[in-house]
Tab-separated table of C-alpha atoms and ligand atoms in Angstrom:
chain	number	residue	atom	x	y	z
A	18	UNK	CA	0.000	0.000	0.000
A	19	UNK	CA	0.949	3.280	-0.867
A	20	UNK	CA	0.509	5.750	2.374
A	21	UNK	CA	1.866	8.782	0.930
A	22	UNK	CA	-0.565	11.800	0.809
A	23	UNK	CA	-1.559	11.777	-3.401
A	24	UNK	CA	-3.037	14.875	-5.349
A	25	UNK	CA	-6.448	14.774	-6.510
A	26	UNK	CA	-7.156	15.239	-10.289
A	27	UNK	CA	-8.427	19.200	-10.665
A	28	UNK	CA	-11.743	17.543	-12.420
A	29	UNK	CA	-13.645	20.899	-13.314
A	30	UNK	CA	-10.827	22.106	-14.994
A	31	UNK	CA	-10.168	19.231	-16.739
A	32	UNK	CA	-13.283	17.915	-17.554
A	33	UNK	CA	-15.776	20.761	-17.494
A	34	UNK	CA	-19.312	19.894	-17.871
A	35	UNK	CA	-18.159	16.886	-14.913
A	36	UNK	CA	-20.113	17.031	-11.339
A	37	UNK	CA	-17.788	18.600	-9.390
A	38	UNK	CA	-17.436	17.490	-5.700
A	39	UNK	CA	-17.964	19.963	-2.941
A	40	UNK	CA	-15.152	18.521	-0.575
A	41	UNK	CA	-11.501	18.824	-1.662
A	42	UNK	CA	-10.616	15.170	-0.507
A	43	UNK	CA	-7.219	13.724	-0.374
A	44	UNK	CA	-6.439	10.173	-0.781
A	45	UNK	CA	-4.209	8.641	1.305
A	46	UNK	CA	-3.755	4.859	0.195
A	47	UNK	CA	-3.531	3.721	-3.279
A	48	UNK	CA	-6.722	1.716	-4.475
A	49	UNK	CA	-6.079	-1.505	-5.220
A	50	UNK	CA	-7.187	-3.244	-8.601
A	51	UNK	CA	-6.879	-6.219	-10.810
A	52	UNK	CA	-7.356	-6.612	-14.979
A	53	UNK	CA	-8.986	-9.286	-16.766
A	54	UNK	CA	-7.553	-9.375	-20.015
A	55	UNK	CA	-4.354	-8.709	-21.989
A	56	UNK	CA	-4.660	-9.253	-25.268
A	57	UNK	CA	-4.531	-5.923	-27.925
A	58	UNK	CA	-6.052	-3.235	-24.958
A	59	UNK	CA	-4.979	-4.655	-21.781
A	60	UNK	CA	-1.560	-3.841	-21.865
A	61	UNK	CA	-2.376	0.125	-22.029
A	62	UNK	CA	-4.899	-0.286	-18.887
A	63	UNK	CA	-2.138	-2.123	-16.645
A	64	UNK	CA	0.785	0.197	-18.183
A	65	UNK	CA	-1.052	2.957	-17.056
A	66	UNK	CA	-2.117	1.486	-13.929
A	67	UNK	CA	1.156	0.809	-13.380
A	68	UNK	CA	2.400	3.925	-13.410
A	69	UNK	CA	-0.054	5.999	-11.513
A	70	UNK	CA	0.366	6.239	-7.414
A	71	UNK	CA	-3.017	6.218	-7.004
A	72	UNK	CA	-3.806	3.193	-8.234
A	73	UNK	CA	-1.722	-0.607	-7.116
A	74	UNK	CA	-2.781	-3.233	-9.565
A	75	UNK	CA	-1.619	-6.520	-8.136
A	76	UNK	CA	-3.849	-9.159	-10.007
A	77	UNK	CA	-3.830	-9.702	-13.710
A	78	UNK	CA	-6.410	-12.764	-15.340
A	79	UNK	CA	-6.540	-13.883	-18.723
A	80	UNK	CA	-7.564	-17.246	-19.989
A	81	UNK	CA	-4.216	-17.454	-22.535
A	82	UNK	CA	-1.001	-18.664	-20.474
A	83	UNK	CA	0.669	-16.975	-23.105
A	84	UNK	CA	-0.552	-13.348	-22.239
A	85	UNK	CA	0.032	-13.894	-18.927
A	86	UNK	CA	3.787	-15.174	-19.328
A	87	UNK	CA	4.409	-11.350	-21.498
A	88	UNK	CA	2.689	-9.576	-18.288
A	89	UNK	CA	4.683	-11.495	-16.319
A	90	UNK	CA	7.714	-10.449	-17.892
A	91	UNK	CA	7.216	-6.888	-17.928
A	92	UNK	CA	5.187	-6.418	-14.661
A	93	UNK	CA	7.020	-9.135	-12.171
A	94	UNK	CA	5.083	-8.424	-8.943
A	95	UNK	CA	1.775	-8.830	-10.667
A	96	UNK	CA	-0.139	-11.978	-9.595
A	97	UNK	CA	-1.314	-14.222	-12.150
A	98	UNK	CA	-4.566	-16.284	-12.865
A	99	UNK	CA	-5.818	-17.715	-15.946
A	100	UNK	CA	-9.531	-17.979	-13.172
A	101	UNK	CA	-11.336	-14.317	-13.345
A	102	UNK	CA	-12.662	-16.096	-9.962
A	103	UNK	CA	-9.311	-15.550	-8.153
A	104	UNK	CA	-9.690	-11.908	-8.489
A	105	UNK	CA	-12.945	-11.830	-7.680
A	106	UNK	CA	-12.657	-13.562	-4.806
A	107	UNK	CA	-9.595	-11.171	-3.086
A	108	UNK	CA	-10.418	-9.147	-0.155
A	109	UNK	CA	-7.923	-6.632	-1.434
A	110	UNK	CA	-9.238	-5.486	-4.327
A	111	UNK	CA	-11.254	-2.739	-4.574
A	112	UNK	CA	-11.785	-2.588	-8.288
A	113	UNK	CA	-11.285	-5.058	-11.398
A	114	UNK	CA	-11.220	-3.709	-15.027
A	115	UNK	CA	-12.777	-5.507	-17.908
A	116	UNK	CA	-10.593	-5.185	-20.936
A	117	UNK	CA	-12.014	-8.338	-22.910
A	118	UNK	CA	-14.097	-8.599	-25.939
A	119	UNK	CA	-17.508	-7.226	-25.973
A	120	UNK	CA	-19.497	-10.669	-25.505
A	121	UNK	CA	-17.723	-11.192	-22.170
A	122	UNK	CA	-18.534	-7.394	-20.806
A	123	UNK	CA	-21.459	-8.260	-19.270
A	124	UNK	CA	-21.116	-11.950	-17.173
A	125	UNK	CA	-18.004	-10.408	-16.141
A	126	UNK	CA	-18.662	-7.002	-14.809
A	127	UNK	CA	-22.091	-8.243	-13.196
A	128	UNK	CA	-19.935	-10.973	-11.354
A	129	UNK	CA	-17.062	-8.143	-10.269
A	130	UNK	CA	-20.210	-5.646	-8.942
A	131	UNK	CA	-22.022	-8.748	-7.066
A	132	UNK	CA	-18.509	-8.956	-4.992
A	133	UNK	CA	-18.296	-5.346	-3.993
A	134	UNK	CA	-15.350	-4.486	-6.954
A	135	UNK	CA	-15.878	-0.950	-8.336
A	136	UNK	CA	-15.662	-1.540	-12.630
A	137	UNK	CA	-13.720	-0.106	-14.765
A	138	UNK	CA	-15.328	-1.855	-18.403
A	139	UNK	CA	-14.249	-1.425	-22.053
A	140	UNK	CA	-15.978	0.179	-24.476
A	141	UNK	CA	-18.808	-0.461	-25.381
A	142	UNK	CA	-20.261	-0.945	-22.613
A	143	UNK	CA	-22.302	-4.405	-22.968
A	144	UNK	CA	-23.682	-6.168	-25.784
A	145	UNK	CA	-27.877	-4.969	-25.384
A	146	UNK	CA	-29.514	-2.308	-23.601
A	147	UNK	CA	-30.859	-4.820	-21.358
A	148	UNK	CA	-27.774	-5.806	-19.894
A	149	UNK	CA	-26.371	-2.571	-18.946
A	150	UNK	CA	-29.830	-1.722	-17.355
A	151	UNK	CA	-29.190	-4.188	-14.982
A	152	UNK	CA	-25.418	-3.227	-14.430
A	153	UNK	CA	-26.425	-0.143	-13.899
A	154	UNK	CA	-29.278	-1.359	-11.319
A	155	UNK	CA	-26.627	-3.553	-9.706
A	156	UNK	CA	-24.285	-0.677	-8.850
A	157	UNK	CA	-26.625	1.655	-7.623
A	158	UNK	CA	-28.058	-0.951	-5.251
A	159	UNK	CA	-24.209	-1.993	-4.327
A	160	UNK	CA	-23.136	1.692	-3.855
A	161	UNK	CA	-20.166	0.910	-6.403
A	162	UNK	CA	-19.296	3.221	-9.535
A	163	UNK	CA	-19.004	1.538	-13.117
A	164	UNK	CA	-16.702	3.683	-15.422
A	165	UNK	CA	-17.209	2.777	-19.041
A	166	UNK	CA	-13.735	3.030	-21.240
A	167	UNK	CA	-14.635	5.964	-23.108
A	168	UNK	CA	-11.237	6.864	-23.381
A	169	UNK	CA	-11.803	9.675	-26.356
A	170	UNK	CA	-13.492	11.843	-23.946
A	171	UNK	CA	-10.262	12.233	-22.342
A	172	UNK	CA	-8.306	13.467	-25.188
A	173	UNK	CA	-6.987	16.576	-25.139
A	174	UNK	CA	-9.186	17.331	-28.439
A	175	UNK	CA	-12.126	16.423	-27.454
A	176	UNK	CA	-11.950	18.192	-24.511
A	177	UNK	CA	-10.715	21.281	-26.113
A	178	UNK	CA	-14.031	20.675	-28.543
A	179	UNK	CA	-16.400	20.513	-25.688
A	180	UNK	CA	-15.114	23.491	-24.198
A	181	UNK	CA	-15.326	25.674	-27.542
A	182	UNK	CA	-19.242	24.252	-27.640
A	183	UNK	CA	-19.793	24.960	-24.068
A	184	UNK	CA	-17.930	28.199	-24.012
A	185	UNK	CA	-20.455	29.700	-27.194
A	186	UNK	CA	-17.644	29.600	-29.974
A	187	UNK	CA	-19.117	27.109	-32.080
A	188	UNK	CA	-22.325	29.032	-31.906
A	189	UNK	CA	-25.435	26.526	-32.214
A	190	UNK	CA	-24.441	23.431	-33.826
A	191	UNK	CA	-25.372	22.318	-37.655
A	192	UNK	CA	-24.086	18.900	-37.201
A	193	UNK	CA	-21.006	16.427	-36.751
A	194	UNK	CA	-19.679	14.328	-39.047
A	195	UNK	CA	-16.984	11.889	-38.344
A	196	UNK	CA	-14.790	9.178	-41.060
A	197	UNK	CA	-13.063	6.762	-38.440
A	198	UNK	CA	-11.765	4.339	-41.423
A	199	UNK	CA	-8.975	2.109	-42.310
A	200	UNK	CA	-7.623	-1.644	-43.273
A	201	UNK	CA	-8.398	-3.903	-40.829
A	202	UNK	CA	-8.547	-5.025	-38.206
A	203	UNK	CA	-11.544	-7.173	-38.736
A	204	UNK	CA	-13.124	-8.260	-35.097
A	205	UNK	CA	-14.562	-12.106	-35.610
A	206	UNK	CA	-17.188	-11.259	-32.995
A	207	UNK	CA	-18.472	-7.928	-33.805
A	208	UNK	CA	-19.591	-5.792	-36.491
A	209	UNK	CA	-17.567	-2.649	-37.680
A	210	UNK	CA	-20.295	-0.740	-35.873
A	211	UNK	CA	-19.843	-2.290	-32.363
A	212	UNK	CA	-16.067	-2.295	-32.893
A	213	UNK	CA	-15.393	1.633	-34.240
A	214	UNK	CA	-18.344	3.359	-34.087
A	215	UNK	CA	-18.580	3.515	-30.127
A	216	UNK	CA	-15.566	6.028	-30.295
A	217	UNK	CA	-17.735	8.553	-32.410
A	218	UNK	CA	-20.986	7.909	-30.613
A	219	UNK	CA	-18.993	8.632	-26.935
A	220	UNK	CA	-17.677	11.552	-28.228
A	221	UNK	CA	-20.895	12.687	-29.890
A	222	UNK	CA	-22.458	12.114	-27.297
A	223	UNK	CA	-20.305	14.134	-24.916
A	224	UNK	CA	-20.087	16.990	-26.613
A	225	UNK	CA	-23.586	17.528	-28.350
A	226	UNK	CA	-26.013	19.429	-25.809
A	227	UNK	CA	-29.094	17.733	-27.219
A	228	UNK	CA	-30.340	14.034	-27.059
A	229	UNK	CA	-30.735	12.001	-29.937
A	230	UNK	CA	-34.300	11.375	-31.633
A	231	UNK	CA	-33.559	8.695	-34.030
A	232	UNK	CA	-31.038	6.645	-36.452
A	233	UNK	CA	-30.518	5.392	-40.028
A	234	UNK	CA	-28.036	3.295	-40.945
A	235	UNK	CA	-26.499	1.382	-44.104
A	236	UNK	CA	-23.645	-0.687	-44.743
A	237	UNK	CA	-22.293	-3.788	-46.001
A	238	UNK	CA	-20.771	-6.962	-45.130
A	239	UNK	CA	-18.541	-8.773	-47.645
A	240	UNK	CA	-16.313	-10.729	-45.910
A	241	UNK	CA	-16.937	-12.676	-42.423
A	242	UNK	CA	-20.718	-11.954	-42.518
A	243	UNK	CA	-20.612	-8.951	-39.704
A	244	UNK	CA	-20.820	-5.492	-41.512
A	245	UNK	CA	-17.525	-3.902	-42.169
A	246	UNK	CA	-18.577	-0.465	-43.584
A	247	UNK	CA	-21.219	1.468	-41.947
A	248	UNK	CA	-22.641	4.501	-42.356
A	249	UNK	CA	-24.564	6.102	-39.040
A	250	UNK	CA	-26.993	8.556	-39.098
A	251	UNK	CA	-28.530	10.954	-35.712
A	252	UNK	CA	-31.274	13.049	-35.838
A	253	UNK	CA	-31.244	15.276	-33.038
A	254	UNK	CA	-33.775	17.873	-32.367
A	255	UNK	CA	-33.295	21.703	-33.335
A	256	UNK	CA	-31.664	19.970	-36.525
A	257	UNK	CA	-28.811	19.151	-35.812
A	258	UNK	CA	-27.705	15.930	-37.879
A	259	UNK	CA	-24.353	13.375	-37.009
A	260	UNK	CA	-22.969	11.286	-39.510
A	261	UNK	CA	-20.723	8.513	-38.551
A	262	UNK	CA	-18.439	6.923	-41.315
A	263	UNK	CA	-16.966	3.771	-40.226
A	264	UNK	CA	-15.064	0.932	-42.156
A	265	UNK	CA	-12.450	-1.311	-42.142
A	266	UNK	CA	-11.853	-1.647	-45.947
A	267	UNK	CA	-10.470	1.685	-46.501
A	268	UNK	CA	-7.115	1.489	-47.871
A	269	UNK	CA	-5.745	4.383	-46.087
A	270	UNK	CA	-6.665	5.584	-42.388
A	271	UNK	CA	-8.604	8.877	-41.944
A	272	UNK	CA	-9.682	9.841	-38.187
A	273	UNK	CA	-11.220	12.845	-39.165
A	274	UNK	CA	-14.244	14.806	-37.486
A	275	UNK	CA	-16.024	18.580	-38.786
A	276	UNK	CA	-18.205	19.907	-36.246
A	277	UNK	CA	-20.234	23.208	-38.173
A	278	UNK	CA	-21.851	25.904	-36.147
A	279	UNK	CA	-23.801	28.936	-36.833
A	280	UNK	CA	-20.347	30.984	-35.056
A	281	UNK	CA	-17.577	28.908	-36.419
A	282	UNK	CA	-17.031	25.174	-37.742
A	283	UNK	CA	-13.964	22.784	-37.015
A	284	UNK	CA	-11.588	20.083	-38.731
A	285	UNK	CA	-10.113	17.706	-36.147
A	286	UNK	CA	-7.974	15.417	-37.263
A	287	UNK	CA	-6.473	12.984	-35.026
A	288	UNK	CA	-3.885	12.300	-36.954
A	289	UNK	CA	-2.004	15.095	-36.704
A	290	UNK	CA	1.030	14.859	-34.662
A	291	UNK	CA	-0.173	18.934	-33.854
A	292	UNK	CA	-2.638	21.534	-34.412
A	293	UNK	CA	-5.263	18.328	-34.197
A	294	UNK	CA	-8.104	20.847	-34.089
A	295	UNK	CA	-8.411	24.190	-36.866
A	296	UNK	CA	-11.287	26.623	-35.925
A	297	UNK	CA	-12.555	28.149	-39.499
A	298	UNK	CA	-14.331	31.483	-39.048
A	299	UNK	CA	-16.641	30.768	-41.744
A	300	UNK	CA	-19.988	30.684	-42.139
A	301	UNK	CA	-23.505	31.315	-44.459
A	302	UNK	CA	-25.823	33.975	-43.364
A	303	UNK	CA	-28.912	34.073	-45.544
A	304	UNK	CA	-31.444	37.612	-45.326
A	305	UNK	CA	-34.353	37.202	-47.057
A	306	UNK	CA	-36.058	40.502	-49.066
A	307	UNK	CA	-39.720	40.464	-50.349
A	308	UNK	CA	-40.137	37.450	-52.478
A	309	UNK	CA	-38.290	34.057	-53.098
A	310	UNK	CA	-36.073	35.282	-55.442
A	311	UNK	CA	-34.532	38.002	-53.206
A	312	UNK	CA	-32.647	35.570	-50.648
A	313	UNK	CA	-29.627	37.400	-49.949
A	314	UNK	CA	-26.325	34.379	-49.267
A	315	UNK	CA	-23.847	35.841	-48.046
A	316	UNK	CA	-20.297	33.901	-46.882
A	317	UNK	CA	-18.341	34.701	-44.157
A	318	UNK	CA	-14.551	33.448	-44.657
A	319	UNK	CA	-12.199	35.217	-41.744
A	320	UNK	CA	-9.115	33.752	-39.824
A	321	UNK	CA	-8.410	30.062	-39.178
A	322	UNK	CA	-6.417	28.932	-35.881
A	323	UNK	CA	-5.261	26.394	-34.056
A	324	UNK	CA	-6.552	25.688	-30.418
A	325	UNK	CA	-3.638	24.413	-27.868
A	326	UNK	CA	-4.563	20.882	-27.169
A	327	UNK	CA	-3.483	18.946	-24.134
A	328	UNK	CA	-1.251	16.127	-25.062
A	329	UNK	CA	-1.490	13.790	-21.863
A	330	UNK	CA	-2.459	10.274	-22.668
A	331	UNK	CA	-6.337	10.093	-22.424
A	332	UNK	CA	-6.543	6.785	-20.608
A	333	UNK	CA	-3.619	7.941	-17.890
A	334	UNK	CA	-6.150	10.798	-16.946
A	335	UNK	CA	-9.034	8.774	-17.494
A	336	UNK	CA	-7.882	6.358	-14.845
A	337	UNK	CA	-7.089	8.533	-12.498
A	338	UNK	CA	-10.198	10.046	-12.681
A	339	UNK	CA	-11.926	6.789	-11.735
A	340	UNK	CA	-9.563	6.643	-8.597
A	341	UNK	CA	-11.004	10.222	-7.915
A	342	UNK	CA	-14.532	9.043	-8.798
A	343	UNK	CA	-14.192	6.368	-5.925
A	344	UNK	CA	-12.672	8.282	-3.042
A	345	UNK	CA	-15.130	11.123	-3.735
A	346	UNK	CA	-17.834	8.819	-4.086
A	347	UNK	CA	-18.960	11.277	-7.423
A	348	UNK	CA	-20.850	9.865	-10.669
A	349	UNK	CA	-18.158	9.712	-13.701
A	350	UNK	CA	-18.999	11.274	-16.819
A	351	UNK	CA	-18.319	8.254	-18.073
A	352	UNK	CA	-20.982	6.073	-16.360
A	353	UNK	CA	-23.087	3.398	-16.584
A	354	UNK	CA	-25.317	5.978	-17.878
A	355	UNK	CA	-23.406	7.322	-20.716
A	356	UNK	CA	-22.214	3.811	-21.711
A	357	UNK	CA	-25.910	2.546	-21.992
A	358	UNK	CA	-26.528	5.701	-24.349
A	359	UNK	CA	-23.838	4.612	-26.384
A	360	UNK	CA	-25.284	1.066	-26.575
A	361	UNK	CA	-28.926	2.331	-27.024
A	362	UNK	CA	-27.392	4.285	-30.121
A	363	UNK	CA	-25.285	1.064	-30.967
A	364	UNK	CA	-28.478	-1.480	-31.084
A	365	UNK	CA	-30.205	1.118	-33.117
A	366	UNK	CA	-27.723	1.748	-35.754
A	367	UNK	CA	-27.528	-2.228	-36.097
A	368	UNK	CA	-31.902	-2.989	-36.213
A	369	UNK	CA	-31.764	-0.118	-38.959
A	370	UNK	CA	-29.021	-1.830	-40.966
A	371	UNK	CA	-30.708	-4.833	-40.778
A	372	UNK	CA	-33.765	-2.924	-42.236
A	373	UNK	CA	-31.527	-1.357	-44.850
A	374	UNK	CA	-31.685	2.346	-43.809
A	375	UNK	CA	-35.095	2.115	-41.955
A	376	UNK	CA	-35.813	5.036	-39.059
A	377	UNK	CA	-35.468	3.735	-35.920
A	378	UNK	CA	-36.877	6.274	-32.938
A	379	UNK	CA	-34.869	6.159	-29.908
B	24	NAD	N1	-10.777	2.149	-25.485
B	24	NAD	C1	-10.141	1.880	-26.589
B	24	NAD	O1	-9.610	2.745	-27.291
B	24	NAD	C2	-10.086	0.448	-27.027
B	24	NAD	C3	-9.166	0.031	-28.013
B	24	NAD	C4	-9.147	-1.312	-28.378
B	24	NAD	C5	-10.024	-2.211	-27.774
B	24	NAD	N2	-10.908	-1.764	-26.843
B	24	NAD	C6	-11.855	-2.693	-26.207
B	24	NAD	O2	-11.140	-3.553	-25.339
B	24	NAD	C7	-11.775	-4.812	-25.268
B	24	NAD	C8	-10.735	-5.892	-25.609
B	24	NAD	O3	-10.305	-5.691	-26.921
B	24	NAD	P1	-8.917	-6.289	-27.413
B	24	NAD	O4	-8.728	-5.726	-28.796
B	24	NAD	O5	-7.869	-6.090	-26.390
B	24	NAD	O6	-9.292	-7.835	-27.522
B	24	NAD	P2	-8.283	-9.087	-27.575
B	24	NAD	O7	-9.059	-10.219	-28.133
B	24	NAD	O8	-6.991	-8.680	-28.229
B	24	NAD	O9	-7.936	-9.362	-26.044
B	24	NAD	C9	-8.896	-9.848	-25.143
B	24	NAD	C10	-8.178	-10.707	-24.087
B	24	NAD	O10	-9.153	-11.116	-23.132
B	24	NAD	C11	-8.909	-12.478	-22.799
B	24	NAD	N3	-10.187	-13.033	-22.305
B	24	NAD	C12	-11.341	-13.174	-22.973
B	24	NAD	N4	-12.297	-13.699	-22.184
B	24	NAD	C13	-11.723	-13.900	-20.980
B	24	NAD	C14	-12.189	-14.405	-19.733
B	24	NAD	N5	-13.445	-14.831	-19.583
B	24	NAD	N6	-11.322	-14.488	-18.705
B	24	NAD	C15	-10.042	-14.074	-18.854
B	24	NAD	N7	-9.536	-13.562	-20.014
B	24	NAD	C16	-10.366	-13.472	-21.050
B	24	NAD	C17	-8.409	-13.113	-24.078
B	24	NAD	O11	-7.659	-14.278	-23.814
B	24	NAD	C18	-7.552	-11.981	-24.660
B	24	NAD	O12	-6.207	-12.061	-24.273
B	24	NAD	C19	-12.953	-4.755	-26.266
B	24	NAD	O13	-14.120	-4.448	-25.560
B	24	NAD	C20	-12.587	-3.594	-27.177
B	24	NAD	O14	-13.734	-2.942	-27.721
B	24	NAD	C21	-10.941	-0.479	-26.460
């Protein structure tokens, strides 16, 4: 255990929009966790476990001797089980993280909260609305938090986006539009949709002030019989429209967003090593004189800059945050809540496909 006095994350100036507690709490002991799963994601959630003092992970589980035996190597100290039931059983632990595929979400978050371990579960959250109803349920009854791995929302572009929406400079929204495409890497269990798409719908959902009325979606599926190009639409009230490109038979990869308001419109593109984000002071303003024919367009087309975005590794703050969540005993952003939104949006986009580009209400 770690007894030194640690710093608490400043969350309403990191995350604003957050609840903010009242009390400025310290923590004194390092929470202790375990991870189940190291395969592709695991190893960022224990790196950065690793290296945080508020957090002690001790217990890593994954069904493959061979993932364990690469922890092992790197993280020496860590105990090893190929039985999620060893970590569940530990008096010690105080939280368990779920970095497995998307199937496995569910059985094994609802059997972390039913032994009194805070979660910490991948995106997305579970595999139908109905499941993370009852997570949800669970953990209120329990008094435990469940963070979902939204891990965009702690980029320092997204948060820089939500603060230039929050803070007016956007103006009213028009819509978001977002191409998250490239080769690869096909998922044998999931669509494109449940595998991409819950990046765009977090982030949409995060920094959109409206909910959601309804979705279309088309796509195709040529290879392995899940779709592996999608293409999402959200109708939100006061028109504001999100389109979601997602695919994994692009030949190049393109993580590019354009958020247009009535003030200003944005490029983000993650890809960028810097200036991620360019703010375009442009615009359409349309007067209208006596009769149909005397609509008056004019275009605005002023400076363009380049917000400063914070470079800190999203899921370092992200899991720090949860740490923060817990002592505080404060709601994350990042709930149950907001990952069952994400699924909601997730099981809609997939009943319209199925009904090739039918509305579905939400
Ligand atoms: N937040 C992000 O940016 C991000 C990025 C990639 C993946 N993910 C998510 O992380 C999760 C895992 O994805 P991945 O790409 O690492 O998958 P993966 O298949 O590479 O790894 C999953 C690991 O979990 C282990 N596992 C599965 N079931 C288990 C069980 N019952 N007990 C113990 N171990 C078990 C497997 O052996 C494997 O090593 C998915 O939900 C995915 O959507 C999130």
């Amino acid at each position: 255990m770690n007894t030194q006095e640690l710093p608490i994350v400043d969350v309403a100036a990191a995350f604003p929009g957050a609840p903010v507690p009242a009390l400025a709490a310290t923590v004194s002991d390092a929470l202790q966790i375990g991870v189940i799963g190291y395969g592709y994601w695991g190893p960022n959630v224990v790196r950065n476990l690793h290296a945080l003092e508020r957090w002690n992970v001790t217990a890593l589980c994954d069904r493959e001797a061979a993932a364990l035996k690469r922890a092992g190597r790197t993280y020496p100290g860590l105990t090893l089980t190929t039985d999620f039931h060893d970590l569940l059983r530990s008096p010690t632990l105080e939280a368990i993280a779920v970095v497995t595929p998307v199937w496995t979400h569910f059985e094994l978050a609802k059997a972390a909260l039913e032994n009194g371990k805070h979660v910490f579960v991948e995106k997305p959250f579970t595999s139908t609305v109905q499941q993370a109803e009852e997570l949800i349920e669970l953990a209120d009854r329990k008094n435990l938090k469940i963070m979902v791995d939204h891990t965009f929302l702690f980029s320092g572009a997204v948060r820089k986006i939500r603060e230039l929406v929050d803070d007016g400079t956007l103006g009213s929204l028009y819509y978001f539009d977002s191409t998250r495409v490239n080769l690869g890497l096909f998922q044998h269990d999931v669509s494109v949709v449940w595998d991409l798409a819950p990046h765009d719908l977090s982030i949409l959902d995060y920094v959109i002030p409206e909910k959601p009325e309804a979705v279309v979606a088309t796509g195709g599926r040529h290879l392995n019989g899940h779709a592996d190009i999608a293409f999402i639409t959200i109708y939100f009230p006061q028109s504001i429209v999100a389109h979601v490109n997602v695919n994994w038979l692009s030949p190049v990869k393109v993580r590019t967003t354009l958020i247009g308001g009535t003030e200003k419109m944005l490029v983000w593109n993650d890809l960028e090593p810097d200036e991620k984000i360019k703010v375009y002071d442009k615009g359409v303003q349309i007067t209208s004189g006596q009769g149909i024919y005397d609509l008056l367009v004019s275009y605005r087309s002023g400076d363009v800059w380049a917000p400063k975005v914070e470079q800190t590794e999203a899921l370092k703050l992200e899991l720090e945050y949860f740490s923060d969540c817990i002592v505080r005993d404060t709601p994350p952003l990042n709930d149950g809540a907001a990952g069952l939104r994400v699924v909601r949006l997730l099981e809609a986009a997939e009943e319209s496909l199925k009904g090739r580009g039918a509305i579905v209400p939400l």
